[in-house]
mmCIF file of C-alpha atoms (C1' of nucleotides) in Angstrom:
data_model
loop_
_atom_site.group_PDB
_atom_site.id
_atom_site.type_symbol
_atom_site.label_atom_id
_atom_site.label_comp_id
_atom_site.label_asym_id
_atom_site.label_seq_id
_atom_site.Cartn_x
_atom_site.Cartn_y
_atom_site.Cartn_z
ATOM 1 C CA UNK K 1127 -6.552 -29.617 -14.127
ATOM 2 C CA UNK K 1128 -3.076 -28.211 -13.448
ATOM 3 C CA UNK K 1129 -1.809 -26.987 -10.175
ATOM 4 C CA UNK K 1130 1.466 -25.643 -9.718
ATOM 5 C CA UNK K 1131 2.827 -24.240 -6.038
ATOM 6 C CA UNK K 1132 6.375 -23.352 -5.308
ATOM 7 C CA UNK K 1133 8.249 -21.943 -2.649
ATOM 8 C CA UNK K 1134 11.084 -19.903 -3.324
ATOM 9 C CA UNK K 1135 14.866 -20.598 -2.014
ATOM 10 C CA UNK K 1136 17.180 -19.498 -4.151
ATOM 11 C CA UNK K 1137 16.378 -15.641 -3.581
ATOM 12 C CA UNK K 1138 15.792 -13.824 -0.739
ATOM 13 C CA UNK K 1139 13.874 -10.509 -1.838
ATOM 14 C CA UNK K 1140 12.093 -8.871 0.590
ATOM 15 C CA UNK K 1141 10.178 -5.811 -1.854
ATOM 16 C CA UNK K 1142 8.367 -8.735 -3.608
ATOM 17 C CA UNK K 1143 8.312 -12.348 -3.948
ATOM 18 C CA UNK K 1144 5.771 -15.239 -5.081
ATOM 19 C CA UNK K 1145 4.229 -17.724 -2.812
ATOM 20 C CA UNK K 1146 2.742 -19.890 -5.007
ATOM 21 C CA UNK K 1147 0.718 -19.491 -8.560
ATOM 22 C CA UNK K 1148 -1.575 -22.300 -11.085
ATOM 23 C CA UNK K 1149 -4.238 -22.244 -13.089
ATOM 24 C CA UNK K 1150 -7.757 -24.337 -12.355
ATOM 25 C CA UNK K 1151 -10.923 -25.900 -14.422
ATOM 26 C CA UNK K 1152 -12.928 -26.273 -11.398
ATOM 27 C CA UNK K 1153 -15.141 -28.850 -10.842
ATOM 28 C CA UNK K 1154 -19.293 -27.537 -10.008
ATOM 29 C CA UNK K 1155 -19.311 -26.352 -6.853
ATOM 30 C CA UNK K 1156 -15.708 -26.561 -5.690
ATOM 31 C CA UNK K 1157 -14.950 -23.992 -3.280
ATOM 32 C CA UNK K 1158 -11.799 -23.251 -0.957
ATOM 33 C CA UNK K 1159 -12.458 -21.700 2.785
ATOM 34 C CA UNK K 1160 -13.586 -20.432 4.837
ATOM 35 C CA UNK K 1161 -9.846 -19.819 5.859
ATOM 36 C CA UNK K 1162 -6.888 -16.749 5.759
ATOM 37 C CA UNK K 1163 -3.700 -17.121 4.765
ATOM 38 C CA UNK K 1164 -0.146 -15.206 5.390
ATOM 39 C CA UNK K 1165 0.075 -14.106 2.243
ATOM 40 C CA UNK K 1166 -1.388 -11.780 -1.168
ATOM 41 C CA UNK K 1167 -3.948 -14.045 -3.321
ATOM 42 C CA UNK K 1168 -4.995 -12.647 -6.876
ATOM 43 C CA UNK K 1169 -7.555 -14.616 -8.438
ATOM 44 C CA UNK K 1170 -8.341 -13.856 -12.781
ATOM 45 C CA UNK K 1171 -11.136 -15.912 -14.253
ATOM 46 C CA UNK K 1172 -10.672 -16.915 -17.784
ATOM 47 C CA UNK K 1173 -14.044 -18.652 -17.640
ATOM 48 C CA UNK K 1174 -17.055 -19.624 -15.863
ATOM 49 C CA UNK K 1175 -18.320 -18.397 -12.864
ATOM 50 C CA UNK K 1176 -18.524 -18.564 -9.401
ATOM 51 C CA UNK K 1177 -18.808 -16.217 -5.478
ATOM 52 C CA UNK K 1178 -16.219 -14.907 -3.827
ATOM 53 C CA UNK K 1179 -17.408 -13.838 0.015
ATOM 54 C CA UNK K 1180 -15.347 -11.511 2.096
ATOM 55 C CA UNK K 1181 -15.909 -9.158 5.249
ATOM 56 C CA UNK K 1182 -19.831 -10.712 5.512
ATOM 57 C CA UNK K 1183 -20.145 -9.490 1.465
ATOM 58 C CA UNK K 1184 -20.904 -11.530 -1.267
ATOM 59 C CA UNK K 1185 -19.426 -10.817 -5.058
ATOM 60 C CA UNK K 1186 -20.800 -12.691 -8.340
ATOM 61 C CA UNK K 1187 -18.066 -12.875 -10.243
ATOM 62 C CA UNK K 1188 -17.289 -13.947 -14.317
ATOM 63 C CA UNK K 1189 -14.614 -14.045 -17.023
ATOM 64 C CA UNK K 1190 -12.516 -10.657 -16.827
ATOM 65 C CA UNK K 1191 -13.307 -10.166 -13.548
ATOM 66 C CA UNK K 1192 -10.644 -11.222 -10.695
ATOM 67 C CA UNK K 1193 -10.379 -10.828 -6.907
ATOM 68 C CA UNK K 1194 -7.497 -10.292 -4.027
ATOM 69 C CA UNK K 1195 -7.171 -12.004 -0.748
ATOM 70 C CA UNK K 1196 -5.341 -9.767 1.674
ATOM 71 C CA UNK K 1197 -3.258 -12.164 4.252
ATOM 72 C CA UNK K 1198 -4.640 -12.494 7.480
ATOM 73 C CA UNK K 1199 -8.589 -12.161 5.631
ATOM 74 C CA UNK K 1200 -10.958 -15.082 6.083
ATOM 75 C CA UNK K 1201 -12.376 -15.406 2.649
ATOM 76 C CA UNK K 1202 -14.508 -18.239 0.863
ATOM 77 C CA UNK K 1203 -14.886 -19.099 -2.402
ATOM 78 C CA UNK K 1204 -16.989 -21.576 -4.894
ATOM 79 C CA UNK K 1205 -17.412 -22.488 -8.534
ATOM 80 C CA UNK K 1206 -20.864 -22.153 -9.843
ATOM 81 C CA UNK K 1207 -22.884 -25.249 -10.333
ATOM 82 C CA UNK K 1208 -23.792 -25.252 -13.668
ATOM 83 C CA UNK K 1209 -20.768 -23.260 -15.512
ATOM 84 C CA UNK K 1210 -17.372 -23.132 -12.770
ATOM 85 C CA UNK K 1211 -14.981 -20.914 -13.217
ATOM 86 C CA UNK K 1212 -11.995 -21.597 -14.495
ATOM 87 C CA UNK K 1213 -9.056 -19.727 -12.533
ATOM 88 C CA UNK K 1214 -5.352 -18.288 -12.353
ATOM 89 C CA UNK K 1215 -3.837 -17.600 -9.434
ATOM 90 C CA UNK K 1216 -0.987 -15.954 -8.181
ATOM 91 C CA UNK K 1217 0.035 -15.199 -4.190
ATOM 92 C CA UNK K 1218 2.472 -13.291 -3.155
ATOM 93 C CA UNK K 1219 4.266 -11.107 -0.786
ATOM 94 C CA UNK K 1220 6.854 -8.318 -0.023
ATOM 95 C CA UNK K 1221 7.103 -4.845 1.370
ATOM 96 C CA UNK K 1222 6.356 -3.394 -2.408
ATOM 97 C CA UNK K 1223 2.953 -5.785 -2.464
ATOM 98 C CA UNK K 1224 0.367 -3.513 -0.248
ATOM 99 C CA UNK K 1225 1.409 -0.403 -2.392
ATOM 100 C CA UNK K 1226 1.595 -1.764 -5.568
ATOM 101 C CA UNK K 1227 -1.706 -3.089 -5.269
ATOM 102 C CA UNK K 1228 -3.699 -0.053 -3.406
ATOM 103 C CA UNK K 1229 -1.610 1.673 -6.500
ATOM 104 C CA UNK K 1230 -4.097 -0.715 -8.335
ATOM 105 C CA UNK K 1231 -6.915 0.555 -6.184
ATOM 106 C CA UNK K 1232 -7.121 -2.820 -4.565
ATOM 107 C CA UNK K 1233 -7.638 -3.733 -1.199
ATOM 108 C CA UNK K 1234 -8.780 -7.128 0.486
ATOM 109 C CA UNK K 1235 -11.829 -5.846 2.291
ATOM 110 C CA UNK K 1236 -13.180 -2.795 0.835
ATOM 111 C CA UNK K 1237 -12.418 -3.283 -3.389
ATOM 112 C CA UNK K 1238 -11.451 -6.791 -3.779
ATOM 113 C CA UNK K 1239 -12.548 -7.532 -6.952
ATOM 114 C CA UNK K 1240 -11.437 -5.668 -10.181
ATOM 115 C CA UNK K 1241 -12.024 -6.569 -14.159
ATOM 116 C CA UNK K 1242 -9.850 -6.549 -16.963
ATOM 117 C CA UNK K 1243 -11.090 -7.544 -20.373
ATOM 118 C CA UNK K 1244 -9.497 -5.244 -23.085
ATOM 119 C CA UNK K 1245 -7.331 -7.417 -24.368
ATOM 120 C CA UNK K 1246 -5.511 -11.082 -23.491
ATOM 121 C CA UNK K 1247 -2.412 -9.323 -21.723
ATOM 122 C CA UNK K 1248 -3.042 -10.601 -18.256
ATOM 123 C CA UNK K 1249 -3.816 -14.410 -19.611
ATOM 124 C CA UNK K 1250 -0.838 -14.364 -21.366
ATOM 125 C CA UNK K 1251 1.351 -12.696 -18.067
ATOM 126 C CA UNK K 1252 -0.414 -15.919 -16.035
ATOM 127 C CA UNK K 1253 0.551 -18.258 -18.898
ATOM 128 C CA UNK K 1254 4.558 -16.726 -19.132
ATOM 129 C CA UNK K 1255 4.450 -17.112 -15.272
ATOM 130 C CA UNK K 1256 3.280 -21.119 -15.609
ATOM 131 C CA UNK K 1257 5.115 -22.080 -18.343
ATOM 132 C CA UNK K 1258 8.153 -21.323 -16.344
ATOM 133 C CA UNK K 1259 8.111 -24.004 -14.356
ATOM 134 C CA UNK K 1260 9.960 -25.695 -16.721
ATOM 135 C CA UNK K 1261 13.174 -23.762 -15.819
ATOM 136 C CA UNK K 1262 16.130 -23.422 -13.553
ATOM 137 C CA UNK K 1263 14.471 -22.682 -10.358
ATOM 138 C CA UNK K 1264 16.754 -19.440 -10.416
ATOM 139 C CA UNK K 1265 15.639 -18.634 -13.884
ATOM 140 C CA UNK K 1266 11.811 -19.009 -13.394
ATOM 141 C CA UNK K 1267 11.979 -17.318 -9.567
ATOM 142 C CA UNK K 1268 13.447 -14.229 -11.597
ATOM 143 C CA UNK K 1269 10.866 -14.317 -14.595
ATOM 144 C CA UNK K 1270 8.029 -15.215 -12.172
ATOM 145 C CA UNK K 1271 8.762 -12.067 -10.314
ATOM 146 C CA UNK K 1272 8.859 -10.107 -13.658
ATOM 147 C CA UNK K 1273 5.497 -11.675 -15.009
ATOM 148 C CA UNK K 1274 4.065 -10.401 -11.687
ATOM 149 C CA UNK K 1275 4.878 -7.262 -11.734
ATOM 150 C CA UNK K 1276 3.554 -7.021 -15.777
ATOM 151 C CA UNK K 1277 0.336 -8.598 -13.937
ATOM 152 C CA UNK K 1278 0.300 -5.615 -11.221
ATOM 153 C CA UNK K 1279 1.356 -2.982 -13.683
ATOM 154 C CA UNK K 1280 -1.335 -3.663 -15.627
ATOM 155 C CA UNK K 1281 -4.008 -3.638 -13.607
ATOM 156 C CA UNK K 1282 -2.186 -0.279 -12.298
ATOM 157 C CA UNK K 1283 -2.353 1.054 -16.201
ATOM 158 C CA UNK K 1284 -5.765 0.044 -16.786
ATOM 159 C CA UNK K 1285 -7.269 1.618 -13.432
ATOM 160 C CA UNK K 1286 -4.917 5.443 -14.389
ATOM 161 C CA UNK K 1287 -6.312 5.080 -17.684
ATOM 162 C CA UNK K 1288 -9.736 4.876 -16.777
ATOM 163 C CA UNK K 1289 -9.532 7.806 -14.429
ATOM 164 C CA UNK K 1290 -7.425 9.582 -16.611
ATOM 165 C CA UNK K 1291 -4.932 10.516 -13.480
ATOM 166 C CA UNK K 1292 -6.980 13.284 -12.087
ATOM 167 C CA UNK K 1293 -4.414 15.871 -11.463
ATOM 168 C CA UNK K 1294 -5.186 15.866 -6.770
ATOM 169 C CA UNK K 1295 -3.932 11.867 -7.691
ATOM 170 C CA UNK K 1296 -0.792 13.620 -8.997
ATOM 171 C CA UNK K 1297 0.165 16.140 -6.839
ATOM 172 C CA UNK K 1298 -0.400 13.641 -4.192
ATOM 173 C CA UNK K 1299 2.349 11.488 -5.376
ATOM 174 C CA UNK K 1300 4.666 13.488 -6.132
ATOM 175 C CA UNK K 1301 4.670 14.506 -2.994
ATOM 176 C CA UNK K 1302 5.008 11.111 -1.396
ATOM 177 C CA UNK K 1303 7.637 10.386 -4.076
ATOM 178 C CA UNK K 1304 9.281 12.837 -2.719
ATOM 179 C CA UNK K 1305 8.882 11.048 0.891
ATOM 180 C CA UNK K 1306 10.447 8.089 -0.581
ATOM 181 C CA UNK K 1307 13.589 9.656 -2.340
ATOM 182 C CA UNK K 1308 14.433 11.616 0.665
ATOM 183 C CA UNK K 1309 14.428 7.893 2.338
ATOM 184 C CA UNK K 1310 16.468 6.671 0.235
ATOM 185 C CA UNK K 1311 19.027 9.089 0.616
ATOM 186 C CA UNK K 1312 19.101 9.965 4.531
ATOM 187 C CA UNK K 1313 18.138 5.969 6.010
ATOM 188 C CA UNK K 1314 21.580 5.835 6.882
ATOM 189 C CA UNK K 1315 21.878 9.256 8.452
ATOM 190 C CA UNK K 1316 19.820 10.406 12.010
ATOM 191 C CA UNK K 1317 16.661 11.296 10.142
ATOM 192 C CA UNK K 1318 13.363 12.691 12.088
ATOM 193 C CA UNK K 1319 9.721 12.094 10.029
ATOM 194 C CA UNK K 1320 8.912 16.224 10.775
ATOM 195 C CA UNK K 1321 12.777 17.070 8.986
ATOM 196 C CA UNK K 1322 11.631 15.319 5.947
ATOM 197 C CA UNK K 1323 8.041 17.066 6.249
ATOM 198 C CA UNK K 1324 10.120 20.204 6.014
ATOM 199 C CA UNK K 1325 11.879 19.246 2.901
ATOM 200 C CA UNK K 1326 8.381 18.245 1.281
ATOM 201 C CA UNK K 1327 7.105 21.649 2.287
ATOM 202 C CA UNK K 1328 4.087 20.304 3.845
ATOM 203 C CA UNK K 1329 2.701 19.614 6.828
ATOM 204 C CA UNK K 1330 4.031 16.562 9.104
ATOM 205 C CA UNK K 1331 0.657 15.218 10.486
ATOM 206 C CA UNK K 1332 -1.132 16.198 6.553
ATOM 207 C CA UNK K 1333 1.765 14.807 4.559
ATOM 208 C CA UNK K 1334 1.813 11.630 7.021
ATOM 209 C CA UNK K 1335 -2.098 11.153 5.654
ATOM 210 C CA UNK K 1336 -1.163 11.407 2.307
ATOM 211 C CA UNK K 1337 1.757 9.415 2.500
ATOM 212 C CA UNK K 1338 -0.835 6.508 4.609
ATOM 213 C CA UNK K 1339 -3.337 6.361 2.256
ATOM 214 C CA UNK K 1340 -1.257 6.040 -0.624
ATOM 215 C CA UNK K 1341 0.755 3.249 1.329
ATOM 216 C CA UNK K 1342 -0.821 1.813 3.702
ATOM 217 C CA UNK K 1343 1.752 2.498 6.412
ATOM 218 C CA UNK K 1344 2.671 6.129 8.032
ATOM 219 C CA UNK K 1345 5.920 7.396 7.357
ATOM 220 C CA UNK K 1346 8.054 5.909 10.214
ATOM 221 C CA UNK K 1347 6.908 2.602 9.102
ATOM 222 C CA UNK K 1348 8.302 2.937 5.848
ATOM 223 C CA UNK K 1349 11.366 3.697 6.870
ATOM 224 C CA UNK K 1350 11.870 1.191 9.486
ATOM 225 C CA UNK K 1351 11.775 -1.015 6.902
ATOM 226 C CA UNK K 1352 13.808 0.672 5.262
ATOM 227 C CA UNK K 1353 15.921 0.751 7.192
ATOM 228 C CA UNK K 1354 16.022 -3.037 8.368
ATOM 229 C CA UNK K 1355 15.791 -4.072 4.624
ATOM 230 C CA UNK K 1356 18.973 -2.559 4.061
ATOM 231 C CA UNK K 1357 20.426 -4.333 7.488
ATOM 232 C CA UNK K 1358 19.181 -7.728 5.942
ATOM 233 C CA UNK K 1359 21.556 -6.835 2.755
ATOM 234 C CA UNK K 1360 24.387 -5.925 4.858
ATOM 235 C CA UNK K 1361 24.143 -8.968 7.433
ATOM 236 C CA UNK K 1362 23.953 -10.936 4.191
ATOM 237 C CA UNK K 1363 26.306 -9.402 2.140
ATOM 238 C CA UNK K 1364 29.112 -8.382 4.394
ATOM 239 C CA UNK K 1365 31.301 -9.655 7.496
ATOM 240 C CA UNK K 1366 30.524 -6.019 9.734
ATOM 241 C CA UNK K 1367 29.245 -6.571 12.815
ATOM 242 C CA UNK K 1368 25.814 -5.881 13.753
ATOM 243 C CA UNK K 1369 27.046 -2.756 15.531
ATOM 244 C CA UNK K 1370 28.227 -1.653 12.461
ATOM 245 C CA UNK K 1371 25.568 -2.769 10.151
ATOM 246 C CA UNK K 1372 23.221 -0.590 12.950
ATOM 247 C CA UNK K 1373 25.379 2.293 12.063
ATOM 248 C CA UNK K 1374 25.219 1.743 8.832
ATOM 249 C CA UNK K 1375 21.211 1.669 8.727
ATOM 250 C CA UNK K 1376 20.909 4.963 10.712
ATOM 251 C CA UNK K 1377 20.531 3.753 14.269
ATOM 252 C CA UNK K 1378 23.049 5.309 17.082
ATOM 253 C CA UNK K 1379 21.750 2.776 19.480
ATOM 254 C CA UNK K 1380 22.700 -0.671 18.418
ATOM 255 C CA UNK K 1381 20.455 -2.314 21.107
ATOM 256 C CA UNK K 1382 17.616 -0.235 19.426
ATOM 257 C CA UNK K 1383 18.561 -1.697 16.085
ATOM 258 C CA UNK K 1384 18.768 -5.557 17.608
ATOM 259 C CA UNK K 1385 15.414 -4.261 19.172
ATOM 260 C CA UNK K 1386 13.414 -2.947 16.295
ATOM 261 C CA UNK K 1387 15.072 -5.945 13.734
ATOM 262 C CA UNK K 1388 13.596 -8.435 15.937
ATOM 263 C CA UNK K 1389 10.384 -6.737 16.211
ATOM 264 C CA UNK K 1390 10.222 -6.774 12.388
ATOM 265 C CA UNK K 1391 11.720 -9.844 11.250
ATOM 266 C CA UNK K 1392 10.803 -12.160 14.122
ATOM 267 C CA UNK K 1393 14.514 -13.057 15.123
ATOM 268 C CA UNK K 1394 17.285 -11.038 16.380
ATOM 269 C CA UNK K 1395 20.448 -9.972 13.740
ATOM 270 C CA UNK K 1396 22.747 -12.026 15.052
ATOM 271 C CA UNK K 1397 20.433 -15.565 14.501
ATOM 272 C CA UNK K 1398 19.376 -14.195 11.011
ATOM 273 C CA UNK K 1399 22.769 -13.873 9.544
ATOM 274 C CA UNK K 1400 23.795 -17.136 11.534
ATOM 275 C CA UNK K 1401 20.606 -18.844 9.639
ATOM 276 C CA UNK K 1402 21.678 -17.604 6.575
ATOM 277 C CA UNK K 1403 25.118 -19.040 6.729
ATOM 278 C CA UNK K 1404 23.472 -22.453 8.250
ATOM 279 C CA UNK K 1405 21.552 -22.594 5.035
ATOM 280 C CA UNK K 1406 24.449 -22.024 3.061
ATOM 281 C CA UNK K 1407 26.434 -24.275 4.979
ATOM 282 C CA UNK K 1408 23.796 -27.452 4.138
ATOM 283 C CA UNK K 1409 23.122 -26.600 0.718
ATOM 284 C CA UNK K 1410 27.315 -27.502 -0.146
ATOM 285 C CA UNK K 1411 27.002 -30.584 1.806
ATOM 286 C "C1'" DT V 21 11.776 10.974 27.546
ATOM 287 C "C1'" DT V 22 11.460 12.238 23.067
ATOM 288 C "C1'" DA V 23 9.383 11.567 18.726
ATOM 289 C "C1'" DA V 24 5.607 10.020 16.006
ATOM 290 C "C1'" DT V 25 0.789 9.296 15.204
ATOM 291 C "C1'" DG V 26 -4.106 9.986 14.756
ATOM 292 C "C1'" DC V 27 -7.912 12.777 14.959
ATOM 293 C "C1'" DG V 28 -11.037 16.639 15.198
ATOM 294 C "C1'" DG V 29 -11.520 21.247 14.351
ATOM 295 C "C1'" DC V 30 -10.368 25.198 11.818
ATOM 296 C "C1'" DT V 31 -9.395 28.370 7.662
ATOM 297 C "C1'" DA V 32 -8.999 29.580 2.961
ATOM 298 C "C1'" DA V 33 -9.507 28.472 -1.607
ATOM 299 C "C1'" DT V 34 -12.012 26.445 -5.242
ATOM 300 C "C1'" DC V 35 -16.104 24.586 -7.377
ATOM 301 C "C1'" DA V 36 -21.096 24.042 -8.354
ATOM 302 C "C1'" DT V 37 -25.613 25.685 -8.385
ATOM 303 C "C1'" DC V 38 -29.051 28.796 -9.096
ATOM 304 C "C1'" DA V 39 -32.055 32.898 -8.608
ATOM 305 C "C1'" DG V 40 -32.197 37.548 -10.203
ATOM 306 C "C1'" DC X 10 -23.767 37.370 -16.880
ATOM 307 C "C1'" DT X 11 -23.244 37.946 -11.969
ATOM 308 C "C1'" DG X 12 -23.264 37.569 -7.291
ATOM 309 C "C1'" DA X 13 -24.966 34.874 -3.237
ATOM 310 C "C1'" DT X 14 -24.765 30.547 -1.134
ATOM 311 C "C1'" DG X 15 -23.384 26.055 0.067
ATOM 312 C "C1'" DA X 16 -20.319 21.939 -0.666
ATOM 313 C "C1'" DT X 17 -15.696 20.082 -1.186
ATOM 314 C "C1'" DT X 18 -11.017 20.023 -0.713
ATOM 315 C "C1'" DA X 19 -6.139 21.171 0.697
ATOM 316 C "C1'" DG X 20 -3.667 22.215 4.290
ATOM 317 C "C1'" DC X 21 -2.474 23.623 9.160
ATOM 318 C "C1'" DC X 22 -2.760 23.345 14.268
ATOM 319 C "C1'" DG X 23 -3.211 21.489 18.795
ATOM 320 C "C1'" DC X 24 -3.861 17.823 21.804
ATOM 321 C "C1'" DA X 25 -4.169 13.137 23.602
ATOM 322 C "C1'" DT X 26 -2.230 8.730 22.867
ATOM 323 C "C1'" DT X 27 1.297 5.482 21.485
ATOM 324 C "C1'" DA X 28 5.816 3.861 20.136
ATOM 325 C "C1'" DA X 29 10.890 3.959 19.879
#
DNA sequence: TTAATGCGGCTAATCATCAG
DNA sequence: CTGATGATTAGCCGCATTAA
C-alpha cells in the first residue's frame, strides 16, 4: 500500500492546484465515508472492483472506470469483498477545476463516473504525478499540476472524440470564448455583463445560459473572480494600495472592492496581503 | 438604486416522419 | 418525390427576484 498526501506552500495558484493524490491496493471491503470534503476527488481504478454511492445512487464500478467527488458532496465508497479495487487518486481545486471537468462532461451528482480504457495514458499521468514526490517540493508542485491537467485533458479528448464535437457544442463555445476574451481584456475597465452580450451579438439572458451551462457560474461570477484573482496578484506582487489595486481590477468603489474580496476570499485585502508577508516573514526566520 | 439573474413563454427555423 | 405535420432547437423578450 502507498499513500501519498501533500499540501501545497510554495505556490499560490488560484486557477488550479492539488490537494492531495496516492495510489491504493485496498483491502476487501475497505470503504471511506459517508463524508464531503472541500475539495475535487477523481478516483481511476487500475484493478478490482468496488461501489461508489452518491445523491441516494449506487454505481458498480471496475478497471477503466473512475469517479469524481464534487466538494461539499457526501459520498461513500467500498472495495469489493472478493476482488478490491485497486485505486489512484487525485483531489484538487481552483477556479479552472468546475469547467475543466464539466468540459469533461463530469459532474459530482448527475455523471460522476466516466471510463477510460484505450490505452495506459492516464496510469502513466497518475504514476508521473507519484513518482514526483521524490522532488523539490517546488519542482513536483509544478509537474503535479502539469500531470493533472494531462489527466483532465484527456478525459476532455476522449469524451470530444467520442461525440465527434457536434457542431451546436461548437458554436456554443465559441461564443463563450468569446465571453472570456472580452474578460480578459475589459476586467480592469467599468464593464456591464449586457455590453459584453452586445459584443457577442447575442442575447444577455440566452448568452448568460450558455455561458452557465458550459461553466457552471453566470457571467458576473466569472468575472468577479476575475477580477479578484487579478487583485490577489497585485496585493502579492506589488506595494499599491488596495485603493489602487481596486482601480486596477475595475472597481470605482474601493469599499465595494474590500466588500466583494472579502465575500470571495473569506478575509478582507488588507489581512490577505498582511498574511502573505507574515508567511514570508517566518519562512526567513 | 441600478444591474444582473432566472425563468417561462414566444417565434422562427430546422429536422424527422410518414402518408399519398 | 413531395407536402403536411409534429418535435426540437436557437434565440429573444418581459417580468419578478436577487445581488452589488
Amino acid at each position: 500500500m502507498q499513500i501519498l498526501e501533500y499540501v501545497p506552500n510554495h505556490l499560490n495558484y488560484h486557477d488550479l492546484y492539488i490537494n492531495q493524490f496516492g495510489k491504493e491496493q485496498c483491502y476487501p471491503k475497505h470503504h471511506q465515508g459517508p463524508r464531503a470534503r472541500d475539495y475535487y476527488l477523481i478516483h481511476y481504478i487500475k484493478s478490482g472492483k468496488g461501489i461508489f454511492e452518491v445523491n441516494g445512487k449506487s454505481y458498480q464500478l471496475e478497471a477503466g472506470q473512475g469517479f469524481l467527488i464534487c466538494p461539499d458532496v457526501n459520498t461513500f465508497y467500498q472495495a469489493d469483498e472478493e476482488n478490491p479495487w485497486y485505486y489512484y487518486w487525485v483531489g484538487f481545486n481552483g477556479i479552472q477545476a468546475d469547467s475543466l471537468l464539466s468540459q469533461a462532461k463530469l459532474c459530482g451528482v448527475n455523471n460522476p463516473i466516466f471510463e477510460y480504457n484505450q490505452d495506459n495514458q492516464l496510469f502513466d499521468y497518475f504514476e508521473e504525478l507519484i513518482r514526483l514526490q521524490q522532488c523539490k517540493p517546488i519542482i513536483s508542485e509544478l509537474k503535479g499540476l502539469g500531470s493533472l491537467y494531462s489527466i483532465l485533458s484527456t478525459l476532455i479528448h476522449s469524451i470530444h472524440h467520442e461525440e465527434d464535437i457536434p457542431s451546436r457544442m461548437n458554436t456554443k463555445l465559441t461564443y463563450v470564448k468569446k465571453v472570456t476574451q472580452l474578460i480578459n481584456d475589459n476586467y480592469a475597465k467599468k464593464i456591464t455583463i449586457s455590453e459584453i452580450a452586445n459584443r457577442v451579438g447575442l442575447d444577455r439572458s440566452y448568452l448568460n445560459s450558455l455561458f452557465k451551462s458550459v461553466y457552471n457560474k453566470s457571467i458576473q461570477e466569472f468575472l468577479i473572480q476575475y477580477r479578484i484573482r487579478k487583485a490577489c496578484e497585485l496585493l502579492e506582487k506589488s506595494n499599491f494600495s488596495v485603493s489602487q489595486v481596486a482601480r486596477f481590477v475595475g472597481y470605482e468603489d474601493p469599499l465595494q472592492f474590500s466588500k466583494t474580496f472579502k465575500k470571495v476570499k473569506g478575509t478582507s485585502p488588507k489581512y490577505y496581503r498582511l498574511s502573505l508577508e507574515m508567511e514570508e516573514f517566518d519562512a526567513n526566520i
